[in-house]
mmCIF file of C-alpha atoms in Angstrom:
data_model
loop_
_atom_site.group_PDB
_atom_site.id
_atom_site.type_symbol
_atom_site.label_atom_id
_atom_site.label_comp_id
_atom_site.label_asym_id
_atom_site.label_seq_id
_atom_site.Cartn_x
_atom_site.Cartn_y
_atom_site.Cartn_z
ATOM 1 C CA MET N 1 122.179 142.779 173.359
ATOM 2 C CA LEU N 2 119.314 141.868 175.690
ATOM 3 C CA SER N 3 117.070 138.924 175.089
ATOM 4 C CA VAL N 4 113.353 139.606 174.811
ATOM 5 C CA PRO N 5 112.631 138.179 178.294
ATOM 6 C CA GLU N 6 115.417 140.324 179.799
ATOM 7 C CA ALA N 7 114.157 143.456 178.049
ATOM 8 C CA ARG N 8 110.614 142.686 179.184
ATOM 9 C CA GLN N 9 111.740 142.225 182.776
ATOM 10 C CA ASN N 10 113.736 145.478 182.667
ATOM 11 C CA LEU N 11 110.651 147.283 181.429
ATOM 12 C CA LEU N 12 108.419 145.742 184.091
ATOM 13 C CA ASN N 13 110.951 146.617 186.797
ATOM 14 C CA SER N 14 110.946 150.259 185.706
ATOM 15 C CA LEU N 15 107.161 150.655 185.969
ATOM 16 C CA GLN N 16 105.597 152.232 189.002
ATOM 17 C CA ILE N 17 102.042 152.203 190.293
ATOM 18 C CA LEU N 18 100.511 155.638 189.967
ATOM 19 C CA GLU N 19 98.384 157.212 192.641
ATOM 20 C CA SER N 20 94.757 157.949 191.860
ATOM 21 C CA GLU N 21 92.648 160.921 192.769
ATOM 22 C CA GLU N 22 89.050 162.022 192.483
ATOM 23 C CA ILE N 23 88.508 165.204 190.488
ATOM 24 C CA PRO N 24 85.487 167.015 189.046
ATOM 25 C CA ILE N 25 84.526 165.781 185.579
ATOM 26 C CA HIS N 26 85.313 169.167 183.997
ATOM 27 C CA GLN N 27 88.968 168.745 185.058
ATOM 28 C CA ALA N 28 89.294 165.242 183.607
ATOM 29 C CA THR N 29 90.351 166.188 180.069
ATOM 30 C CA GLY N 30 93.451 164.250 179.046
ATOM 31 C CA ARG N 31 93.237 161.847 181.984
ATOM 32 C CA VAL N 32 92.530 158.115 182.114
ATOM 33 C CA LEU N 33 90.092 156.268 184.338
ATOM 34 C CA ARG N 34 91.249 154.053 187.153
ATOM 35 C CA GLU N 35 88.050 151.993 187.074
ATOM 36 C CA THR N 36 85.716 150.723 184.400
ATOM 37 C CA VAL N 37 82.564 152.798 184.012
ATOM 38 C CA ARG N 38 79.435 150.908 183.002
ATOM 39 C CA ALA N 39 76.220 152.507 181.828
ATOM 40 C CA PRO N 40 73.060 151.182 183.498
ATOM 41 C CA PHE N 41 71.346 150.959 180.088
ATOM 42 C CA ASP N 42 72.157 151.200 176.358
ATOM 43 C CA LEU N 43 71.650 154.551 174.680
ATOM 44 C CA PRO N 44 70.251 154.497 172.092
ATOM 45 C CA PRO N 45 68.317 151.407 173.182
ATOM 46 C CA PHE N 46 68.673 149.839 169.702
ATOM 47 C CA SER N 47 71.440 148.984 167.217
ATOM 48 C CA ASN N 48 72.284 151.928 164.996
ATOM 49 C CA SER N 49 74.778 150.640 162.432
ATOM 50 C CA SER N 50 74.560 153.782 160.287
ATOM 51 C CA MET N 51 76.122 155.720 163.168
ATOM 52 C CA ASP N 52 78.035 153.078 165.123
ATOM 53 C CA GLY N 53 79.221 150.826 162.307
ATOM 54 C CA PHE N 54 80.474 147.283 162.560
ATOM 55 C CA ALA N 55 83.974 145.823 162.373
ATOM 56 C CA ILE N 56 84.858 142.459 160.902
ATOM 57 C CA ARG N 57 88.094 140.568 160.331
ATOM 58 C CA ALA N 58 88.957 139.729 156.726
ATOM 59 C CA GLU N 59 89.785 136.135 157.689
ATOM 60 C CA ASP N 60 86.242 135.715 159.070
ATOM 61 C CA ILE N 61 84.704 136.457 155.661
ATOM 62 C CA ALA N 62 87.404 135.072 153.362
ATOM 63 C CA HIS N 63 85.106 132.288 152.120
ATOM 64 C CA ALA N 64 81.850 134.245 152.186
ATOM 65 C CA GLY N 65 79.671 134.441 149.115
ATOM 66 C CA GLU N 66 76.048 134.554 148.088
ATOM 67 C CA GLN N 67 75.489 130.918 149.071
ATOM 68 C CA ASN N 68 77.673 131.199 152.185
ATOM 69 C CA PRO N 69 77.151 134.651 153.732
#
């Protein structure tokens, strides 16, 4: 049986760097981006929790209450 470090190294050794290519946006379905895309501004330009929602961790609110929100 392999140790975790050995298994990890075997996995890393089997990886290969993939080539990238530029394609029209309509051909990009099912693909992943090579680079991060950043929007020049927020849209909508305000928080919209009814559509976007918020996520919290249970441990962050474990001791919350009316006196300690």
